[in-house]
Coordinates of C-alpha atoms in Angstrom, one line a residue:
X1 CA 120.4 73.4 113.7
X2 CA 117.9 72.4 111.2
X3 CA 115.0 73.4 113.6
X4 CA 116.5 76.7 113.3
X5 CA 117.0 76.8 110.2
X6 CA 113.1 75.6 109.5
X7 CA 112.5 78.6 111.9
X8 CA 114.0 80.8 110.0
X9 CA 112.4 79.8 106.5
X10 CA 109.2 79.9 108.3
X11 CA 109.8 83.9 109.6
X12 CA 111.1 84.5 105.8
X13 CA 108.1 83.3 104.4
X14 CA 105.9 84.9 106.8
X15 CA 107.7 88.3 105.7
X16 CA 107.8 88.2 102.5
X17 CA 104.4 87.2 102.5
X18 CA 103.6 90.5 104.5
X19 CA 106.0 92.6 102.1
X20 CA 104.3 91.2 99.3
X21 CA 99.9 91.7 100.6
X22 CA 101.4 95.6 101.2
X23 CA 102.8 96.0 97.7
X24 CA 99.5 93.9 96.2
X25 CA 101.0 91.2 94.7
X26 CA 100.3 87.8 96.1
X27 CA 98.5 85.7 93.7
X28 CA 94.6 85.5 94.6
X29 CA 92.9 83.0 92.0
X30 CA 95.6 80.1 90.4
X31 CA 93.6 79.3 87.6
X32 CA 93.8 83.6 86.3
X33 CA 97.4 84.4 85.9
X34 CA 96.8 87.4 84.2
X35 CA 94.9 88.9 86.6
X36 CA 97.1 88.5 89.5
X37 CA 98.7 92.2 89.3
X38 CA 96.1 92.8 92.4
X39 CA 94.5 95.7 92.6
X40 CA 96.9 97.1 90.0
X41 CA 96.3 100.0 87.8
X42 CA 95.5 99.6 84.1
X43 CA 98.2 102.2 83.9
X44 CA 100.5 99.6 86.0
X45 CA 99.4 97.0 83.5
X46 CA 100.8 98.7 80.7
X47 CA 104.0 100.2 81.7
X48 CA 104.7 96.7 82.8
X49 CA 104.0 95.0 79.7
X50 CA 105.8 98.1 77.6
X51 CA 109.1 97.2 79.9
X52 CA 109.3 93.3 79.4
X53 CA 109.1 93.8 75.8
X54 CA 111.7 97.0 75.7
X55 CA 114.1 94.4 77.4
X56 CA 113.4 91.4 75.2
X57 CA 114.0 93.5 72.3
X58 CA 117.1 95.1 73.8
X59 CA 118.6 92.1 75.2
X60 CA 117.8 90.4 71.4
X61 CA 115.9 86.9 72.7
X62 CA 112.2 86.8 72.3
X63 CA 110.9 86.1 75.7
X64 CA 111.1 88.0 78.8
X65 CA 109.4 88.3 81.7
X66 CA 108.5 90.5 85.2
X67 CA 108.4 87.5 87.5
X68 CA 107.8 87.9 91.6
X69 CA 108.7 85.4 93.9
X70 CA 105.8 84.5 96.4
X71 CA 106.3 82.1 99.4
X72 CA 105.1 79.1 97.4
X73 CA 105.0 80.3 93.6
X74 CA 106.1 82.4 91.5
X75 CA 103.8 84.8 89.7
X76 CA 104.5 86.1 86.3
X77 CA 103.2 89.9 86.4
X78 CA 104.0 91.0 83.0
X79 CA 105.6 88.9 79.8
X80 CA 106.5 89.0 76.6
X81 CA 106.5 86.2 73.9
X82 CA 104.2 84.0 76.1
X83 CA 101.6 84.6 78.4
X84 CA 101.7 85.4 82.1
X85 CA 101.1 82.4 84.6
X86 CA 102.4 80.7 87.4
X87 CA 104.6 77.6 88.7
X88 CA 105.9 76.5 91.7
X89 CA 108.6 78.3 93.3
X90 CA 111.3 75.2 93.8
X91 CA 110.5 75.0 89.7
X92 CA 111.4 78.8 89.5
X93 CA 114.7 79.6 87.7
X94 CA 114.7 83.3 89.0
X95 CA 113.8 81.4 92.7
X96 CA 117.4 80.5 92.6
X97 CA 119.4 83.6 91.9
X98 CA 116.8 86.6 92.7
X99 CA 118.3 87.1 96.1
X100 CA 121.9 87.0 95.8
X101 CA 122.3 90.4 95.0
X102 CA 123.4 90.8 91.3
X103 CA 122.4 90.3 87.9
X104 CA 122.8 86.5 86.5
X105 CA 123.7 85.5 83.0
X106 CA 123.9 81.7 81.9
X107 CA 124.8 81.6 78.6
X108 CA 123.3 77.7 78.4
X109 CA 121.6 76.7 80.9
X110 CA 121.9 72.9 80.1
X111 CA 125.1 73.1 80.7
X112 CA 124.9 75.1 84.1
X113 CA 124.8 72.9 87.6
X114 CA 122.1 75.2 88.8
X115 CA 120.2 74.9 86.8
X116 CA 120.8 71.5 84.5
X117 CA 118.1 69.5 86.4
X118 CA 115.5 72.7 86.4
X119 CA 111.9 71.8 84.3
X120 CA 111.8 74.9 82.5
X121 CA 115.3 73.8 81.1
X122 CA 115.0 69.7 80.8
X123 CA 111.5 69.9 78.6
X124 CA 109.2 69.1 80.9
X125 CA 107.7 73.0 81.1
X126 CA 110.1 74.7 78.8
X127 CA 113.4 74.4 77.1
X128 CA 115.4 77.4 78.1
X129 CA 118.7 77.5 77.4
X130 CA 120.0 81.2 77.9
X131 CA 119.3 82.9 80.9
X132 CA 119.8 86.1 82.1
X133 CA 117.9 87.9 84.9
X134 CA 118.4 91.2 87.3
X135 CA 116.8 91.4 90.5
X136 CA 113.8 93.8 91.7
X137 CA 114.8 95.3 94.6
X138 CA 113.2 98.1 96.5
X139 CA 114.8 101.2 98.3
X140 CA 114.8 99.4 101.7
X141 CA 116.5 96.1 99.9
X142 CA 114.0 93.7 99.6
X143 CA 114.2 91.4 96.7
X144 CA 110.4 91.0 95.1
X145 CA 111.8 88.5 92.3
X146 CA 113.5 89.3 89.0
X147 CA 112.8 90.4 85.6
X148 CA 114.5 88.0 83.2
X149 CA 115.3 87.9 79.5
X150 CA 115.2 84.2 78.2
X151 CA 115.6 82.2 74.8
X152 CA 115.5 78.5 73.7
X153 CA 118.9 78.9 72.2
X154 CA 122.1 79.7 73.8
X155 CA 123.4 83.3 73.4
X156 CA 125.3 85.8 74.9
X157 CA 124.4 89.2 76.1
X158 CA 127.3 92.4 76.3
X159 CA 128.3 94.3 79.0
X160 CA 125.7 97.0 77.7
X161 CA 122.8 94.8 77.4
X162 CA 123.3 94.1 81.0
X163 CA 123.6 97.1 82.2
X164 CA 120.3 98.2 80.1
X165 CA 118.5 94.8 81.8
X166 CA 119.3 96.3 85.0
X167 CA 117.9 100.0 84.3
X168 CA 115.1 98.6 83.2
X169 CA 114.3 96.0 86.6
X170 CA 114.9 99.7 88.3
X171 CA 112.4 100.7 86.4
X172 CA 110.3 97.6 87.2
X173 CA 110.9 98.3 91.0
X174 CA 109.6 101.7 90.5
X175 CA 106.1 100.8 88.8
X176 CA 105.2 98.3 91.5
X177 CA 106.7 101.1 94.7
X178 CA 103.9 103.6 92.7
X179 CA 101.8 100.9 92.9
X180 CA 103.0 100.2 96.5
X181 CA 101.7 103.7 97.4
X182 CA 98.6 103.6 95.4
X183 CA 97.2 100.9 97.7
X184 CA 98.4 102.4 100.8
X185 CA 96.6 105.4 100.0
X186 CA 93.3 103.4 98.7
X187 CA 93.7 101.6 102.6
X188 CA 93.7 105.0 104.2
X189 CA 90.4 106.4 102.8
X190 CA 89.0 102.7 103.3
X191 CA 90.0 103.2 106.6
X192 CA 88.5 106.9 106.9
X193 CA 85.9 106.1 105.6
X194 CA 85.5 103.0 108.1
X195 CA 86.1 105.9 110.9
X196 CA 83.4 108.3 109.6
X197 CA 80.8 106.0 109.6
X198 CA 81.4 105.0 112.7
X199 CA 82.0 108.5 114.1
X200 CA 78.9 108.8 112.5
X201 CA 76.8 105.8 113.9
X202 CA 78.8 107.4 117.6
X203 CA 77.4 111.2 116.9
X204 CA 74.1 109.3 116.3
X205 CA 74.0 107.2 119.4
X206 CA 74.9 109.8 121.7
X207 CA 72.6 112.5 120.1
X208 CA 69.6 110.4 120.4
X209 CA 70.6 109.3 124.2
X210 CA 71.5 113.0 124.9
X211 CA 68.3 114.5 123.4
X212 CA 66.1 112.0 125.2
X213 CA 66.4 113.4 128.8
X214 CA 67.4 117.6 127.2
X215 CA 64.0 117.2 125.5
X216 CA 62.8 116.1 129.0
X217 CA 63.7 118.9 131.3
X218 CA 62.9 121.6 128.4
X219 CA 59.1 120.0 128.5
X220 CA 59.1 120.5 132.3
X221 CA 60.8 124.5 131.5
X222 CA 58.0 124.8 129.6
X223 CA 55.3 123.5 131.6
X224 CA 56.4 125.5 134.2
X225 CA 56.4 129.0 132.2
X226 CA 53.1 128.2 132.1
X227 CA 52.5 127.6 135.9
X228 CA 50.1 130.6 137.3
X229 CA 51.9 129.4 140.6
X230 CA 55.2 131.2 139.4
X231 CA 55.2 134.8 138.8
X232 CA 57.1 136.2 135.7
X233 CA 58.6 138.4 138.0
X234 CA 60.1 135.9 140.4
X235 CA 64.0 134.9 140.8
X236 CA 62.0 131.0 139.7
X237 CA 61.2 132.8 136.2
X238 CA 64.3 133.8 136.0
X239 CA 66.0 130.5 136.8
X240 CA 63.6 129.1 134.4
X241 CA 64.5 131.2 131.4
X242 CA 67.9 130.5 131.9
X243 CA 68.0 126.8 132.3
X244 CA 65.3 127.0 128.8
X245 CA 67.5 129.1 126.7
X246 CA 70.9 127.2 127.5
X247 CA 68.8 123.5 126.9
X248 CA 67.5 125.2 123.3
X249 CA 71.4 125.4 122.7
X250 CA 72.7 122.6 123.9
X251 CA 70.0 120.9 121.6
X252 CA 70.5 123.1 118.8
X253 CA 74.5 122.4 119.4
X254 CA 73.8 118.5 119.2
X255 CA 72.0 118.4 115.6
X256 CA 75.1 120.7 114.3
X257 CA 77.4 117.7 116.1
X258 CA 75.4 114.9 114.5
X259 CA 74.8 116.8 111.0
X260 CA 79.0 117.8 110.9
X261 CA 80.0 114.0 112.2
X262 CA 76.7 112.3 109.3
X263 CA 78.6 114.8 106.0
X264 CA 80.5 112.7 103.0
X265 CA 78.6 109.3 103.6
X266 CA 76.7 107.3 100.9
X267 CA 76.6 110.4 98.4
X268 CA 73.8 110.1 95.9
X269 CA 73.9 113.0 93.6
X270 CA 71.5 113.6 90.7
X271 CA 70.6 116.8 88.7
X272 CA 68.6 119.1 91.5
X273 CA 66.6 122.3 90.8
X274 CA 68.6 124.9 92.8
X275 CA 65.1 127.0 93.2
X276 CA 63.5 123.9 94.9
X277 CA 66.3 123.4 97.4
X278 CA 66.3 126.9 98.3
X279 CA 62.2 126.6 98.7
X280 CA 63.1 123.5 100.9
X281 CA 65.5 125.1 103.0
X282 CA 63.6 127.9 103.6
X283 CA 60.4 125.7 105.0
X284 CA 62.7 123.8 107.1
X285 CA 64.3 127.5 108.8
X286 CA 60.8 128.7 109.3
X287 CA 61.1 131.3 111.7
X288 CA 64.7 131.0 111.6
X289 CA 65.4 132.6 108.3
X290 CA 63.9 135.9 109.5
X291 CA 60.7 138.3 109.2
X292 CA 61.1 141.1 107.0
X293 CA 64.0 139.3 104.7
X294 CA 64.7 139.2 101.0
X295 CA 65.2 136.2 99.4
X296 CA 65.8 136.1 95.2
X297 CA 66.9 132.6 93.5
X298 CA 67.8 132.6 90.1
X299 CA 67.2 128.7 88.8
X300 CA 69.6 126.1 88.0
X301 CA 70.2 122.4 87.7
X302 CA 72.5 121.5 90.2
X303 CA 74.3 118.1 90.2
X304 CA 74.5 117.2 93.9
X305 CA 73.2 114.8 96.7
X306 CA 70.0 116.4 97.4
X307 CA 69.6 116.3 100.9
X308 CA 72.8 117.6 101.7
X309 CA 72.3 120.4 99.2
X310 CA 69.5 121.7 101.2
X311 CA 71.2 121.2 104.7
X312 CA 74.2 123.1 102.9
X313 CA 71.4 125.8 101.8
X314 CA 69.9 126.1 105.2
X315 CA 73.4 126.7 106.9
X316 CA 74.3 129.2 104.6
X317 CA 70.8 131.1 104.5
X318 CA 71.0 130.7 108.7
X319 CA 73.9 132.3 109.0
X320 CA 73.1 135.0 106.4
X321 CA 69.5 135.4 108.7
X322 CA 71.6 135.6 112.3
X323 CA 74.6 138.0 111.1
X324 CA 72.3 140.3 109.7
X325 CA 73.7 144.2 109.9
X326 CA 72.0 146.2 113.1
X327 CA 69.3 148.6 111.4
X328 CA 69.3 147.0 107.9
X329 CA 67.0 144.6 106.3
X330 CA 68.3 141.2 105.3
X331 CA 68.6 140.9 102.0
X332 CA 70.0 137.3 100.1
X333 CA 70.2 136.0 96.7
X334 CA 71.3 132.4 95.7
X335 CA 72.4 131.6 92.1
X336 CA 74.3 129.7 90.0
X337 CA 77.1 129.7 87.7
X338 CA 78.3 127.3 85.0
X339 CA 81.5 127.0 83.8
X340 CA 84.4 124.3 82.5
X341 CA 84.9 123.1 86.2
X342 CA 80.9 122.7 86.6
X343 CA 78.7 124.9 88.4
X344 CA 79.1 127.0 90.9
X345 CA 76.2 127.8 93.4
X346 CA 76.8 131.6 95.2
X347 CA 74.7 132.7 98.1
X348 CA 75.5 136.5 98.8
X349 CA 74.3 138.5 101.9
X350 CA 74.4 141.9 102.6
X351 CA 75.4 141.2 106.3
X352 CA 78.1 142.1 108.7
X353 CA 80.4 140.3 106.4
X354 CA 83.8 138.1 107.4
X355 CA 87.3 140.2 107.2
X356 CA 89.3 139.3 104.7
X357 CA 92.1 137.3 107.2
X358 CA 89.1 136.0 108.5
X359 CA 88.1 133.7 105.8
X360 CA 89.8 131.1 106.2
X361 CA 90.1 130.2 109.8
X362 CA 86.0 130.5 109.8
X363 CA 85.8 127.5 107.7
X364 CA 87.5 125.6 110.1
X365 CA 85.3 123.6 112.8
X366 CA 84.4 125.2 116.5
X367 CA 85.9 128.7 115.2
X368 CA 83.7 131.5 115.7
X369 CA 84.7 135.7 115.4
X370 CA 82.7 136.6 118.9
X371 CA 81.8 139.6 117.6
X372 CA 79.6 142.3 119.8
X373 CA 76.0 141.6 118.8
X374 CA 76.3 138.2 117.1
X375 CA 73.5 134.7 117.7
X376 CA 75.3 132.5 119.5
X377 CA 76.4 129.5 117.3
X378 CA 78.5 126.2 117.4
X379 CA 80.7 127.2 115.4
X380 CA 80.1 123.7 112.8
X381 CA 77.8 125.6 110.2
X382 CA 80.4 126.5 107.8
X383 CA 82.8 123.8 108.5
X384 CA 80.0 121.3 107.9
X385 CA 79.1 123.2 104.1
X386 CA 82.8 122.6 103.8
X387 CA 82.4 119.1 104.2
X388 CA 79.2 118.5 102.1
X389 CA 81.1 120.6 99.0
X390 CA 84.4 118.5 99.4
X391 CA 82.6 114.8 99.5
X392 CA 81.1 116.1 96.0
X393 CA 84.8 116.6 95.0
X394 CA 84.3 120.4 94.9
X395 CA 85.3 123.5 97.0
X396 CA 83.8 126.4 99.3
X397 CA 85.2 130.0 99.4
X398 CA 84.6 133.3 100.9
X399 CA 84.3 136.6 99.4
X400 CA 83.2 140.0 100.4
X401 CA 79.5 141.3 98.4
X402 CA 79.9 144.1 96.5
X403 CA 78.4 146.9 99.1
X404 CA 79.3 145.1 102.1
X405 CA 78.4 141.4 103.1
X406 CA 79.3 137.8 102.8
X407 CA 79.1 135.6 99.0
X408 CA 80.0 131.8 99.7
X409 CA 80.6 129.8 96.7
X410 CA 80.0 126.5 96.2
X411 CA 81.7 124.3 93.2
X412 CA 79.9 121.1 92.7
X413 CA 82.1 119.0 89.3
X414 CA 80.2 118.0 86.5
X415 CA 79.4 114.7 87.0
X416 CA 79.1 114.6 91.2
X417 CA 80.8 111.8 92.9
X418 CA 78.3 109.1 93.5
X419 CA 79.0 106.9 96.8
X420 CA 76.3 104.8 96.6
X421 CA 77.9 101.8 94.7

């Protein structure tokens, strides 16, 4: 029986330990009480500190405190008349009561069985004589600890005073479940980000393993264009024009896999001159933007990572050059437009424009219209200027250009978002 029963104060421990790592409140350094809210909020902090001294005042004693019950300790989160720190957990008062269920009131401790022999009531840590506590308990009925109301004197609390102890440990419960939540939503983009970079480091891997023997075969297509042994009017030409164009875009297809997957890394924005990313993009397009187009840029300072400005640049101008309308001269002007939210960066085409139900499924990944006429494409162009805008903490839109056309618009926030800490 009492090997079960160690068993069983084992599993507790090892629970509430668990409960208590998800909720951020095991106690990390001994020696700094008052930094033990872990990870908490500065907003936590105060609305924790503003309820222990609501209840002291309300419950008329002059100490009170937000006290959680860890496997070996208890951890003072929040008090009032005295600072935060810890003790052991068979020293704890609240230890003794926090899990029966119900709120506890000991007029005089001294005089109380329970609690008669406890340090914190025969002088050795404190000389507490009343007592009154009400348990934290969460929505699924787990009892974190207590807050507690205290004095050195014996007293008495009414049946309204207990009541208001008990609204305001529900309130308690509900700073450290928003806390709760904060942390699990901090662990998910830890862990997204953990899975981009890795999808990222994968994209890489199998690009460059992928490339190696594609770059191969299209350096043998070509060498064998060039063979005077094979006419250009042979079924062999033939073959090899196929087998040439469909390894260009299998190759073209892998850097728009491995520039979608490499997106909302280590950001590093800094104020960028929108003409010299246009320039940029531009050189690095070369005969991709088009013979024959027009290309205005109006100059701003952009506040952005610079390289993925210009990848978001070169998309935009690429797809502006290969949806050009049949018969009409490409014409494209980039600018940029300040405002309260920061500044806005517009490139409008005077293409074959997107429908207007359109919009919004062509920002999506691998989605493509098909249309009669149009460059074949992966279909990760747009999706991937989606990406770069969102990292930055902005976001891309669609609209039709006054005479016919395509305008994206591009909100980077004052400030950028800078990942490289």
């Amino acid at each position: 029986m009492a090997q079960a029963d160690g068993h069983s104060l084992v599993s507790a421990d090892l629970e509430r330990r668990s409960v208590l790592g998800e909720y951020g409140l095991l106690p990390r350094d001994p020696a700094s009480a008052e930094d033990d809210i872990a990870s908490a909020s500065a907003t936590a902090a105060r609305a924790l500190n503003f309820l222990v001294d609501l209840a002291a005042k309300l419950c008329g004693v002059p100490f009170s405190v937000v006290n959680i019950i860890a496997p070996g300790q208890q951890v003072q989160l929040a008090a009032a008349g005295l600072a935060p720190g810890l003790c052991a957990r068979e020293d704890s008062m609240c230890a003794m009561v926090f899990q029966h269920g119900g709120t506890t009131v000991v007029p005089d401790a001294s005089a109380d069985p329970r609690f008669a022999d406890n340090p914190f009531v025969t002088g050795e840590i404190a000389n507490v004589r009343f007592y009154a506590s009400s348990p934290l308990q969460t929505s699924s009925g787990f009892a974190l600890g207590s807050l507690c109301v205290f004095s050195d004197a014996p007293a008495t609390i009414s049946a309204e005073q207990i009541a208001m102890l008990d609204v305001l440990a529900a309130q308690v419960v509900e700073v450290l479940e928003l806390q709760h939540r904060t942390l699990q939503l901090q662990h998910a983009l830890e862990e997204l980000g953990r899975s981009n970079r890795k999808l990222a480091e994968f994209a890489g891997r199998v690009s460059h393993d992928l490339r190696i023997p594609l770059t191969t075969i299209l350096g043998y297509v070509e060498l064998s264009e060039d063979d005077d042994d094979i006419r250009p009017d042979s079924p062999a030409a033939g073959y090899l024009q196929r087998i040439g164009g469909s390894g260009r875009r299998m190759l073209a297809m892998l850097d728009d896999v491995l520039s979608y997957s490499q997106v909302g890394g280590m950001l590093r924005p800094r104020p960028v001159s929108l003409q010299r990313a246009v320039a940029e993009a531009v050189s690095d397009l070369g005969d991709g933007f088009g013979a024959g187009a027009s290309l205005e840029c109006e100059d701003a300072e952009v506040v952005a990572d610079p390289a993925q400005l210009r990848t978001l640049l070169q998309n935009l101008l690429g797809n502006a050059s290969n949806y050009r309308r049949p018969g009409q001269s490409l014409k494209v002007r980039v600018d940029a437009v300040a405002d309260d939210r920061g500044v806005v960066v517009r490139v409008a085409d005077n293409g074959k424009g997107v429908g207007a139900a359109d919009r919004e499924r062509v920002l999506e990944p691998l989605v493509r219209l098909h249309r009669p006429g149009d460059a074949p494409g992966s279909g990760l162009g747009l999706a991937t200027c989606v990406r770069i805008v969102h990292s930055h903490g902005g976001e891309l839109s669609l609209a039709e250009t006054p005479g016919g056309g395509t305008t994206v618009s591009a909100l980077f926030p004052k400030g950028g978002r800078d990942q490289s800490a």
